[in-house]
Coordinates of C-alpha atoms in Angstrom, one line a residue:
M1027 CA 0.0 0.0 0.0
D1028 CA 3.0 2.3 0.3
Q1029 CA 3.8 1.9 -3.5
L1030 CA 2.0 4.7 -5.3
S1031 CA 1.2 2.8 -8.5
Y1032 CA -0.3 -0.1 -6.5
R1033 CA -2.3 2.4 -4.4
F1034 CA -3.8 4.0 -7.4
L1035 CA -4.9 0.7 -8.8
H1036 CA -6.3 -0.3 -5.4
E1037 CA -8.4 2.8 -5.2
E1038 CA -9.6 2.4 -8.8
F1039 CA -10.9 -1.1 -7.9
R1040 CA -12.6 0.3 -4.8
Q1041 CA -14.3 2.9 -7.0
L1042 CA -15.5 0.1 -9.3
A1043 CA -16.9 -1.7 -6.3
T1044 CA -18.9 1.4 -5.4
M1045 CA -20.2 1.6 -8.9
T1046 CA -21.4 -2.0 -8.8
R1047 CA -23.6 -1.2 -5.8
V1048 CA -25.1 2.0 -7.3
F1049 CA -25.8 1.3 -11.0
P1050 CA -27.2 -2.2 -11.0
T1051 CA -29.5 -1.3 -8.1
I1052 CA -31.0 1.5 -10.2
F1053 CA -31.2 -0.4 -13.4
L1054 CA -32.7 -3.5 -11.9
G1055 CA -35.2 -1.5 -9.9
V1056 CA -36.4 0.3 -13.1
A1057 CA -36.5 -3.0 -15.0
A1058 CA -38.6 -4.6 -12.3
F1059 CA -41.0 -1.6 -12.4
L1060 CA -41.4 -1.8 -16.2
L1061 CA -42.0 -5.6 -16.0
N1062 CA -44.6 -5.0 -13.3
V1063 CA -46.5 -2.5 -15.4
V1064 CA -46.4 -4.7 -18.5
F1065 CA -47.5 -7.9 -16.7
T1066 CA -50.2 -6.1 -14.7
R1067 CA -51.7 -5.0 -18.1
L1068 CA -51.2 -8.5 -19.6
V1069 CA -52.9 -10.2 -16.7
G1070 CA -55.7 -7.7 -16.8
T1071 CA -56.4 -8.4 -20.4
Q1072 CA -56.3 -12.2 -19.9
R1073 CA -58.3 -12.5 -16.7
D1074 CA -61.2 -14.4 -18.4
Q1075 CA -58.8 -16.9 -20.1
V1076 CA -57.2 -17.5 -16.7
A1077 CA -60.6 -18.1 -15.2
I1078 CA -61.5 -20.6 -17.9
L1079 CA -58.2 -22.5 -17.5
K1080 CA -58.8 -22.8 -13.7
A1081 CA -62.4 -23.9 -14.3
F1082 CA -61.0 -26.7 -16.5
G1083 CA -58.8 -27.9 -13.7
Y1084 CA -55.5 -26.0 -14.0
S1085 CA -54.2 -25.3 -10.6
T1086 CA -53.0 -21.9 -9.2
L1087 CA -49.4 -23.2 -9.4
D1088 CA -49.9 -24.0 -13.2
V1089 CA -51.1 -20.4 -13.9
A1090 CA -48.3 -18.9 -11.8
L1091 CA -45.7 -21.0 -13.6
H1092 CA -47.1 -19.9 -16.9
Y1093 CA -46.5 -16.3 -16.2
G1094 CA -43.4 -16.9 -14.3
L1095 CA -41.9 -18.8 -17.3
I1096 CA -42.7 -15.9 -19.5
V1097 CA -40.8 -13.6 -17.2
T1098 CA -37.9 -16.0 -17.0
L1099 CA -37.7 -16.2 -20.8
I1100 CA -37.7 -12.4 -21.1
C1101 CA -35.0 -12.3 -18.4
L1102 CA -32.8 -15.0 -19.9
I1103 CA -32.9 -13.3 -23.3
G1104 CA -32.0 -10.0 -21.7
S1105 CA -29.3 -11.7 -19.6
A1106 CA -27.7 -13.2 -22.7
L1107 CA -27.6 -9.8 -24.3
G1108 CA -26.2 -8.4 -21.1
V1109 CA -23.4 -11.0 -20.8
A1110 CA -22.4 -10.3 -24.4
G1111 CA -22.5 -6.6 -23.8
G1112 CA -20.6 -7.0 -20.6
A1113 CA -17.9 -9.0 -22.3
W1114 CA -17.6 -6.3 -25.0
L1115 CA -17.4 -3.5 -22.4
G1116 CA -15.0 -5.6 -20.3
T1117 CA -12.7 -5.9 -23.3
L1118 CA -12.7 -2.1 -23.8
M1119 CA -12.0 -1.5 -20.1
S1120 CA -9.2 -4.0 -20.1
A1121 CA -7.5 -2.2 -23.0
M1122 CA -8.0 1.1 -21.2
Y1123 CA -6.5 -0.2 -18.0
Q1124 CA -3.6 -1.7 -19.8
M1125 CA -2.8 1.7 -21.4
Y1126 CA -3.4 3.8 -18.3
F1127 CA -1.5 1.6 -15.8
R1128 CA 1.1 0.5 -18.3
F1129 CA 0.5 -3.2 -17.8
P1130 CA 2.6 -5.5 -20.1
F1131 CA -0.6 -7.4 -21.0
L1132 CA -4.1 -7.6 -19.6
D1133 CA -6.5 -10.2 -20.9
F1134 CA -10.2 -10.1 -20.2
S1135 CA -12.2 -13.3 -19.8
V1136 CA -15.8 -13.8 -18.8
S1137 CA -16.0 -15.5 -15.4
V1138 CA -18.7 -18.2 -15.3
P1139 CA -19.6 -17.6 -11.6
V1140 CA -19.8 -13.8 -12.2
A1141 CA -22.0 -14.3 -15.3
L1142 CA -24.3 -16.7 -13.4
T1143 CA -24.5 -14.3 -10.5
G1144 CA -25.6 -11.5 -12.8
I1145 CA -28.2 -13.7 -14.5
G1146 CA -29.5 -14.9 -11.1
V1147 CA -29.7 -11.4 -9.6
S1148 CA -31.5 -10.2 -12.8
L1149 CA -34.0 -13.1 -12.6
V1150 CA -34.7 -12.5 -9.0
A1151 CA -35.3 -8.7 -9.6
A1152 CA -37.7 -9.6 -12.6
L1153 CA -39.6 -12.1 -10.6
L1154 CA -40.0 -9.8 -7.6
G1155 CA -41.2 -7.0 -9.9
T1156 CA -43.9 -9.2 -11.5
G1157 CA -44.7 -11.3 -8.5
R1158 CA -47.7 -9.3 -7.3
A1159 CA -49.3 -9.3 -10.8
V1160 CA -48.7 -13.0 -11.3
Y1161 CA -50.0 -13.9 -7.8
A1162 CA -53.1 -11.8 -8.4
A1163 CA -53.8 -13.6 -11.6
A1164 CA -53.2 -17.1 -10.2
D1165 CA -55.0 -16.7 -7.0
S1166 CA -58.2 -14.9 -8.1
P1167 CA -61.4 -17.0 -7.7
V1168 CA -62.8 -18.5 -10.9
A1169 CA -66.2 -16.8 -10.5
E1170 CA -64.7 -13.4 -9.8
A1171 CA -62.2 -13.7 -12.7
M1172 CA -65.0 -14.5 -15.2
R1173 CA -66.8 -11.3 -14.4
P1174 CA -65.6 -8.1 -16.1
P1175 CA -63.5 -5.9 -13.9
A1176 CA -65.4 -3.6 -11.6
P1177 CA -65.5 0.0 -13.0
D1178 CA -63.3 2.5 -11.3
R1179 CA -64.8 4.9 -8.7
F1180 CA -65.3 8.3 -10.1
R1181 CA -65.1 11.2 -7.6
R1182 CA -63.6 14.6 -7.4
S1183 CA -59.8 14.6 -7.1
L1184 CA -57.8 16.5 -4.5
A1185 CA -56.9 19.1 -7.0
E1186 CA -60.6 19.7 -7.8
R1187 CA -61.4 20.2 -4.1
L1188 CA -58.5 22.6 -3.6
L1189 CA -58.6 24.7 -6.8
P1190 CA -61.5 26.8 -8.1
A1191 CA -63.6 24.9 -10.6
R1192 CA -63.1 27.6 -13.3
W1193 CA -59.3 26.9 -13.3
L1194 CA -59.7 23.3 -14.4
S1195 CA -61.1 22.3 -17.8
Q1196 CA -62.8 18.9 -18.2
P1197 CA -59.8 17.2 -19.8
T1198 CA -57.6 18.5 -16.9
R1199 CA -60.0 17.1 -14.4
I1200 CA -59.8 13.7 -16.1
I1201 CA -56.0 13.9 -15.8
F1202 CA -56.0 14.6 -12.1
R1203 CA -58.6 11.9 -11.4
Q1204 CA -56.6 9.3 -13.4
I1205 CA -53.5 10.0 -11.4
E1206 CA -55.3 9.9 -8.1
R1207 CA -57.0 6.7 -9.0
R1208 CA -53.7 4.9 -9.5
P1209 CA -51.2 6.6 -7.2
V1210 CA -48.8 3.7 -6.9
K1211 CA -48.3 3.5 -10.7
A1212 CA -47.9 7.3 -10.9
L1213 CA -45.4 7.2 -8.0
M1214 CA -43.3 4.4 -9.6
T1215 CA -43.3 6.3 -12.9
V1216 CA -42.0 9.4 -11.2
L1217 CA -39.3 7.4 -9.3
G1218 CA -38.2 5.7 -12.5
L1219 CA -37.8 9.0 -14.2
A1220 CA -36.0 10.5 -11.2
C1221 CA -33.5 7.6 -11.1
A1222 CA -32.8 8.0 -14.8
G1223 CA -32.2 11.8 -14.3
A1224 CA -30.1 11.0 -11.2
I1225 CA -27.8 8.7 -13.2
M1226 CA -27.1 11.4 -15.7
M1227 CA -26.5 13.9 -13.0
M1228 CA -24.1 11.5 -11.3
A1229 CA -22.2 11.1 -14.6
R1230 CA -21.8 14.8 -15.0
F1231 CA -20.9 15.2 -11.3
Q1232 CA -17.7 13.2 -11.8
D1233 CA -16.6 15.7 -14.5
S1234 CA -17.4 18.8 -12.4
A1235 CA -15.8 17.3 -9.3
I1236 CA -12.6 16.6 -11.1
N1237 CA -12.6 20.1 -12.6
T1238 CA -13.0 21.5 -9.1
M1239 CA -10.1 19.4 -7.8
V1240 CA -7.8 20.5 -10.6
E1241 CA -8.8 24.2 -10.1
L1242 CA -8.1 24.2 -6.4
Q1243 CA -4.9 22.1 -6.4
F1244 CA -3.2 23.2 -9.6
R1245 CA -4.5 26.7 -10.2
L1246 CA -5.2 28.4 -6.9
S1247 CA -2.7 26.7 -4.7
Q1248 CA 0.1 26.4 -7.2
Q1249 CA 1.3 29.3 -9.4
Q1250 CA 4.7 28.1 -10.7
D1251 CA 5.3 27.2 -14.3
L1252 CA 8.2 24.7 -13.6
S1253 CA 9.5 22.8 -10.6
A1254 CA 12.9 21.2 -10.2
S1255 CA 14.1 18.6 -7.6
F1256 CA 17.7 18.2 -6.4
I1257 CA 19.5 14.9 -5.9
E1258 CA 20.3 16.1 -2.3
V1259 CA 19.7 19.1 -0.3
A1260 CA 21.6 22.3 -1.3
P1261 CA 22.1 25.7 0.2
R1262 CA 19.3 28.2 -0.4
R1263 CA 21.7 30.3 -2.5
A1264 CA 21.4 27.7 -5.2
V1265 CA 18.3 29.6 -6.4
N1266 CA 20.5 32.4 -7.6
E1267 CA 22.1 30.1 -10.2
L1268 CA 18.7 29.1 -11.5
R1269 CA 17.4 32.6 -11.4
A1270 CA 20.2 33.6 -13.8
L1271 CA 19.0 31.2 -16.5
P1272 CA 17.6 32.9 -19.7
G1273 CA 13.8 33.1 -19.6
V1274 CA 13.5 32.6 -15.8
R1275 CA 11.5 35.3 -14.1
Q1276 CA 11.1 34.1 -10.5
V1277 CA 12.6 31.3 -8.4
E1278 CA 11.6 30.1 -4.9
G1279 CA 13.4 27.4 -2.9
V1280 CA 11.4 24.7 -1.2
R1281 CA 12.1 21.6 0.8
S1282 CA 10.3 18.3 0.8
V1283 CA 11.1 15.9 3.7
P1284 CA 9.7 12.4 3.8
V1285 CA 8.3 11.6 7.3
R1286 CA 6.2 9.2 9.3
F1287 CA 3.6 10.9 11.5
R1288 CA 2.6 9.2 14.7
S1289 CA -0.3 10.0 17.0
E1290 CA -1.2 7.4 19.7
N1291 CA -1.7 4.2 17.7
R1292 CA -2.0 5.9 14.3
S1293 CA 0.9 6.1 11.9
L1294 CA 1.0 7.6 8.3
L1295 CA 3.8 8.0 5.7
T1296 CA 3.8 11.3 3.9
S1297 CA 6.1 14.4 3.6
I1298 CA 6.4 17.9 4.9
E1299 CA 6.6 20.6 2.4
G1300 CA 8.8 23.5 3.5
L1301 CA 7.6 26.7 1.8
P1302 CA 9.5 30.0 2.0
P1303 CA 7.9 32.8 4.2
G1304 CA 6.2 35.3 2.0
G1305 CA 6.4 32.9 -1.0
E1306 CA 4.0 33.4 -3.9
L1307 CA 4.4 30.4 -6.1
R1308 CA 2.9 27.8 -3.8
R1309 CA 0.7 28.3 -0.7
P1310 CA -2.2 26.3 0.7
I1311 CA -5.7 27.7 0.5
D1312 CA -8.4 27.9 3.2
A1313 CA -12.1 27.0 3.0
Q1314 CA -12.9 30.4 1.5
L1315 CA -10.4 29.7 -1.3
R1316 CA -7.9 32.3 0.0
R1317 CA -4.2 31.6 0.0
I1318 CA -2.9 31.6 3.5
D1319 CA 0.5 32.5 5.0
L1320 CA 2.3 29.7 6.9
P1321 CA 2.8 30.4 10.7
E1322 CA 6.3 31.0 11.9
D1323 CA 6.3 27.7 13.8
G1324 CA 4.3 24.5 13.8
L1325 CA 2.7 22.3 11.2
V1326 CA -0.2 23.1 8.8
L1327 CA -2.0 19.8 8.0
N1328 CA -4.8 19.2 5.5
D1329 CA -8.0 18.2 7.2
Y1330 CA -8.0 14.6 5.9
L1331 CA -4.5 14.0 7.3
A1332 CA -5.5 15.5 10.6
A1333 CA -8.6 13.3 10.7
R1334 CA -6.6 10.2 9.9
L1335 CA -4.2 11.0 12.8
G1336 CA -7.0 12.1 15.1
V1337 CA -5.4 15.5 15.9
G1338 CA -6.6 19.1 15.8
V1339 CA -5.1 22.6 16.2
G1340 CA -3.0 22.8 19.3
D1341 CA -2.2 19.0 19.5
R1342 CA 1.4 17.8 19.1
V1343 CA 2.4 15.1 16.6
W1344 CA 5.4 12.8 16.6
V1345 CA 7.4 13.2 13.4
E1346 CA 9.9 10.6 12.4
V1347 CA 12.2 11.9 9.6
L1348 CA 13.1 9.3 7.0
E1349 CA 16.2 10.9 5.6
G1350 CA 19.5 12.3 6.9
R1351 CA 20.0 11.8 10.6
R1352 CA 16.5 10.2 11.0
A1353 CA 15.5 12.8 13.6
K1354 CA 12.5 12.3 15.8
L1355 CA 10.6 15.4 16.6
Q1356 CA 7.4 16.4 18.4
L1357 CA 5.8 19.3 16.5
P1358 CA 2.5 21.3 17.3
V1359 CA -0.4 21.5 14.8
A1360 CA -0.8 25.2 14.1
R1361 CA -3.5 25.2 11.5
L1362 CA -5.7 22.9 9.3
V1363 CA -6.5 23.5 5.6
R1364 CA -9.0 21.7 3.3
E1365 CA -7.5 19.9 0.4
H1366 CA -8.7 17.2 -2.0
V1367 CA -5.4 15.6 -3.0
G1368 CA -2.9 13.6 -0.9
L1369 CA -1.9 13.7 2.7
Q1370 CA -0.1 17.1 2.7
A1371 CA 1.7 18.8 5.6
Y1372 CA 3.2 22.2 5.3
M1373 CA 5.7 24.2 7.4
N1374 CA 7.5 27.4 7.2
L1375 CA 10.9 26.6 5.5
D1376 CA 12.9 28.4 8.1
A1377 CA 11.1 26.7 10.9
L1378 CA 11.5 23.3 9.2
N1379 CA 15.3 23.8 8.8
R1380 CA 15.6 24.9 12.4
A1381 CA 13.8 21.8 13.6
L1382 CA 16.0 19.5 11.5
G1383 CA 19.2 21.3 12.3
D1384 CA 20.5 21.1 8.7
G1385 CA 21.1 24.8 8.1
D1386 CA 19.5 27.0 5.5
V1387 CA 18.9 24.3 2.8
I1388 CA 16.4 23.4 0.1
S1389 CA 15.6 20.3 -1.9
G1390 CA 14.0 21.9 -5.0
T1391 CA 12.8 25.0 -6.6
L1392 CA 9.6 26.5 -8.1
M1393 CA 10.0 28.8 -11.1
T1394 CA 8.0 31.0 -13.4
V1395 CA 9.3 31.5 -16.9
D1396 CA 8.6 33.8 -19.9
D1397 CA 6.1 32.7 -22.5
G1398 CA 7.7 30.2 -24.9
A1399 CA 10.9 29.8 -22.8
E1400 CA 9.9 26.5 -21.2
P1401 CA 11.8 24.2 -23.7
A1402 CA 15.0 26.2 -23.3
V1403 CA 14.8 26.2 -19.5
F1404 CA 14.1 22.4 -19.5
R1405 CA 17.3 21.9 -21.6
D1406 CA 19.3 24.0 -19.2
L1407 CA 18.0 22.1 -16.2
D1408 CA 18.8 18.8 -17.8
R1409 CA 22.4 19.8 -18.2
R1410 CA 22.8 20.4 -14.4
P1411 CA 24.0 17.2 -12.7
R1412 CA 22.5 18.1 -9.3
I1413 CA 19.0 18.3 -10.6
I1414 CA 17.3 14.9 -10.7
G1415 CA 14.1 15.9 -12.4
S1416 CA 11.9 18.8 -13.5
A1417 CA 8.2 19.1 -14.3
S1418 CA 5.8 21.6 -15.9
R1419 CA 2.6 22.4 -14.0
L1420 CA 0.5 23.0 -17.2
A1421 CA 1.9 19.8 -18.7
S1422 CA 0.9 17.9 -15.6
V1423 CA -2.6 19.3 -15.7
E1424 CA -3.0 18.4 -19.4
A1425 CA -1.7 14.9 -18.7
L1426 CA -4.2 14.6 -15.8
Y1427 CA -7.1 15.7 -18.0
R1428 CA -6.0 13.2 -20.7
S1429 CA -5.9 10.4 -18.2
I1430 CA -9.3 11.4 -16.8
A1431 CA -10.8 11.6 -20.2
Q1432 CA -9.6 8.0 -21.0
M1433 CA -10.7 6.5 -17.7
T1434 CA -13.9 8.4 -16.9
G1435 CA -15.1 9.2 -20.4
L1436 CA -16.4 5.7 -21.1
F1437 CA -18.2 5.6 -17.7
M1438 CA -19.8 9.0 -18.3
W1439 CA -21.1 8.1 -21.8
I1440 CA -22.3 4.7 -20.6
S1441 CA -24.2 6.4 -17.8
I1442 CA -25.7 9.0 -20.1
V1443 CA -26.8 6.4 -22.7
M1444 CA -28.3 4.1 -20.0
G1445 CA -30.0 7.1 -18.3
A1446 CA -31.5 8.2 -21.6
I1447 CA -32.7 4.6 -22.4
I1448 CA -34.3 4.4 -18.9
N1449 CA -35.9 7.7 -19.4
F1450 CA -37.3 6.9 -22.8
G1451 CA -38.3 3.4 -21.7
V1452 CA -40.3 4.5 -18.7
V1453 CA -42.1 7.3 -20.5
Y1454 CA -42.8 5.4 -23.7
N1455 CA -43.8 2.2 -21.8
S1456 CA -46.2 4.2 -19.5
A1457 CA -47.7 6.0 -22.5
R1458 CA -48.2 2.8 -24.5
I1459 CA -49.8 1.0 -21.5
A1460 CA -52.0 3.9 -20.8
L1461 CA -53.1 4.0 -24.4
A1462 CA -53.8 0.3 -24.4
E1463 CA -55.8 0.5 -21.2
R1464 CA -57.8 3.6 -22.1
G1465 CA -58.2 3.1 -25.8
R1466 CA -61.9 2.4 -25.4
E1467 CA -62.3 5.5 -23.1
L1468 CA -60.4 7.8 -25.5
A1469 CA -62.4 6.5 -28.5
S1470 CA -65.6 7.1 -26.6
L1471 CA -64.5 10.7 -25.9
R1472 CA -63.8 11.2 -29.6
V1473 CA -67.3 9.9 -30.5
L1474 CA -68.8 12.3 -27.9
G1475 CA -67.1 15.2 -29.7
F1476 CA -63.7 15.7 -28.1
T1477 CA -61.1 16.7 -30.7
Q1478 CA -57.9 14.8 -31.3
G1479 CA -56.0 17.5 -29.5
E1480 CA -58.1 17.2 -26.4
V1481 CA -57.8 13.4 -26.4
S1482 CA -54.1 13.7 -26.8
Y1483 CA -54.0 16.2 -24.0
I1484 CA -55.8 13.8 -21.7
L1485 CA -53.3 11.0 -22.3
L1486 CA -50.1 13.0 -22.7
G1487 CA -51.0 15.7 -20.2
E1488 CA -50.9 13.1 -17.5
L1489 CA -47.5 11.9 -18.6
A1490 CA -46.2 15.5 -18.9
L1491 CA -47.4 16.2 -15.3
L1492 CA -45.5 13.1 -14.0
V1493 CA -42.4 14.2 -16.0
L1494 CA -42.5 17.7 -14.5
V1495 CA -42.9 16.3 -11.0
S1496 CA -39.9 13.9 -11.6
I1497 CA -37.5 16.6 -12.5
P1498 CA -37.0 18.2 -9.1
L1499 CA -37.1 14.8 -7.5
S1500 CA -34.3 13.7 -9.9
F1501 CA -32.2 16.6 -8.7
A1502 CA -32.6 15.4 -5.1
V1503 CA -31.9 11.8 -5.9
G1504 CA -28.9 12.8 -8.1
Y1505 CA -27.5 14.9 -5.3
G1506 CA -27.9 12.0 -2.9
L1507 CA -26.2 9.6 -5.2
S1508 CA -23.4 12.0 -5.9
W1509 CA -22.9 12.6 -2.1
Y1510 CA -22.8 8.8 -1.6
L1511 CA -20.3 8.5 -4.4
A1512 CA -18.1 11.3 -3.1
N1513 CA -18.1 9.8 0.5
N1514 CA -17.2 6.4 -0.8
L1515 CA -14.4 7.6 -3.0
Q1516 CA -12.4 9.2 -0.2
S1517 CA -8.8 7.9 0.1
D1518 CA -5.3 9.0 1.0
L1519 CA -4.7 9.8 -2.7
Y1520 CA -7.7 12.1 -3.3
R1521 CA -11.1 13.2 -2.0
V1522 CA -13.8 13.9 -4.5
P1523 CA -15.3 17.3 -3.7
M1524 CA -19.1 17.5 -3.4
H1525 CA -19.6 19.9 -6.3
I1526 CA -22.3 19.7 -8.9
A1527 CA -22.2 22.2 -11.7
P1528 CA -25.5 23.9 -12.7
S1529 CA -25.1 22.4 -16.1
A1530 CA -25.5 18.9 -14.6
Y1531 CA -29.0 19.8 -13.4
A1532 CA -29.8 21.4 -16.7
F1533 CA -28.5 18.3 -18.7
A1534 CA -30.6 15.9 -16.6
A1535 CA -33.8 18.0 -17.0
L1536 CA -33.2 18.5 -20.7
T1537 CA -32.7 14.8 -21.4
T1538 CA -35.8 13.9 -19.5
V1539 CA -37.9 16.5 -21.4
I1540 CA -36.5 15.3 -24.8
S1541 CA -37.2 11.7 -24.0
A1542 CA -40.7 12.6 -23.0
L1543 CA -41.3 14.6 -26.2
L1544 CA -40.0 11.7 -28.3
S1545 CA -42.3 9.3 -26.5
A1546 CA -45.2 11.7 -26.8
L1547 CA -44.7 12.0 -30.6
A1548 CA -44.6 8.2 -31.0
V1549 CA -47.8 7.7 -28.9
R1550 CA -49.6 10.6 -30.5
E1551 CA -49.4 9.0 -33.9
R1552 CA -51.2 6.0 -32.4
I1553 CA -53.9 8.2 -30.9
Y1554 CA -54.5 9.7 -34.3
R1555 CA -54.9 6.3 -35.8
L1556 CA -57.5 5.1 -33.3
D1557 CA -60.1 2.9 -35.0
L1558 CA -63.2 4.4 -33.3
I1559 CA -65.6 1.7 -34.5
G1560 CA -63.2 -1.2 -33.7
V1561 CA -62.3 0.1 -30.3
L1562 CA -65.9 0.6 -29.3
K1563 CA -66.9 -2.9 -30.2
T1564 CA -67.9 -5.0 -27.3
R1565 CA -65.2 -7.6 -26.5
E1566 CA -66.5 -11.1 -26.0

């Protein structure tokens, strides 16, 4: 765990484990809801056939097995497609991990136990989703099932009782009464849409959180263009030599000391960054995003490191230096700062050198250079034997963004596509089921003189109301999922800030509205093609 490359891989696997708890739960929950709606409609249209079969001697178990096997067949076909799709995505991820972590080779293979587990969990979710409808069909008495279903109770809705009658047209009253008549179905539709919007918010949350981390760590806290590290500590006057290089404008000496912090039974490996008093190129920032001056004595710890050590301002920490004379010190904690990367500890450079007793020395420098002078300065630094390495801050940021785009881009697009599919599936499925259930009612209204627009408004207005209600709920669910993700991704390497850009809310809402509009257009064509005479015929 002390090797950085292993630690990054470990944290990446931990992130994947978090994803496997969040995404499948949402997807399987929505799938169970859709299957429940479909099979409730299917059972409702076949209640007389079920009654006849039971009258001829088929048992309740036979009827339940009939519908259960239909669900199983649907689930097995979907699972086969899922395993194939999972294998394809797994191959893509393996190639991405091999490139990102520089593995010599990384082969992906479908594990039979994992595939069977996925199929089993999907089947259980499907059967749980359809269990109520199947049980109702199988357990209904023969005489009751042979009767036509009892008509719904028609009464004034809550909206009609609260709002003035002149505010509600007749089609609007029908919409409110239909929603109140089936509140569970309406609630599940709203929850399904909210989950779809939340998935897309969570996908965009990762992007905005990473941008926030980069902005705080590499733009506000750090102002240098280049940094250079020495093979061993050198006198602070070494900055004068580097300041004389062509193109260099400003140089500040810094010192990085590897240490082990100890507090009671807690122990952590990290380093202390010694920064010059009054320095401008690197300073930690506070919660108000203001750069702070280091105190003349004592440690400045980031909040995560302090929490891991169980210390606060005023406490003393044992510091075991891991270089030079291996000094053991007890230093006070002077201040805490909030950071999202690493286990950072800071100290005034003069105070650090006094505590270690090594004189006025540094182990590296921070530099700003003229525009276009970086390549020449890099070449000059490479020719100096006491410099072990140099780095560009902007190049590091660009490399970080490239790595993030490679690793999170695929996840983001998968989340967006799956969220859009769930959105469209819930809206379209609800609209089609509503049209199938209320086709006779809508055709009757057309015969009574309602226009096509009014009939479409009755069906699609209900859907539009549910979509509008789901949007603010999707914001709340998306915020909760993002908070869960951020809290489960905290590690010594990085902490994901809880920051959701306004564009994430707008994107989720816009995708929901577009999915609803596409579904409405598809269903509206069917409304216009209603066969009034055929629909109004008595069904035997």
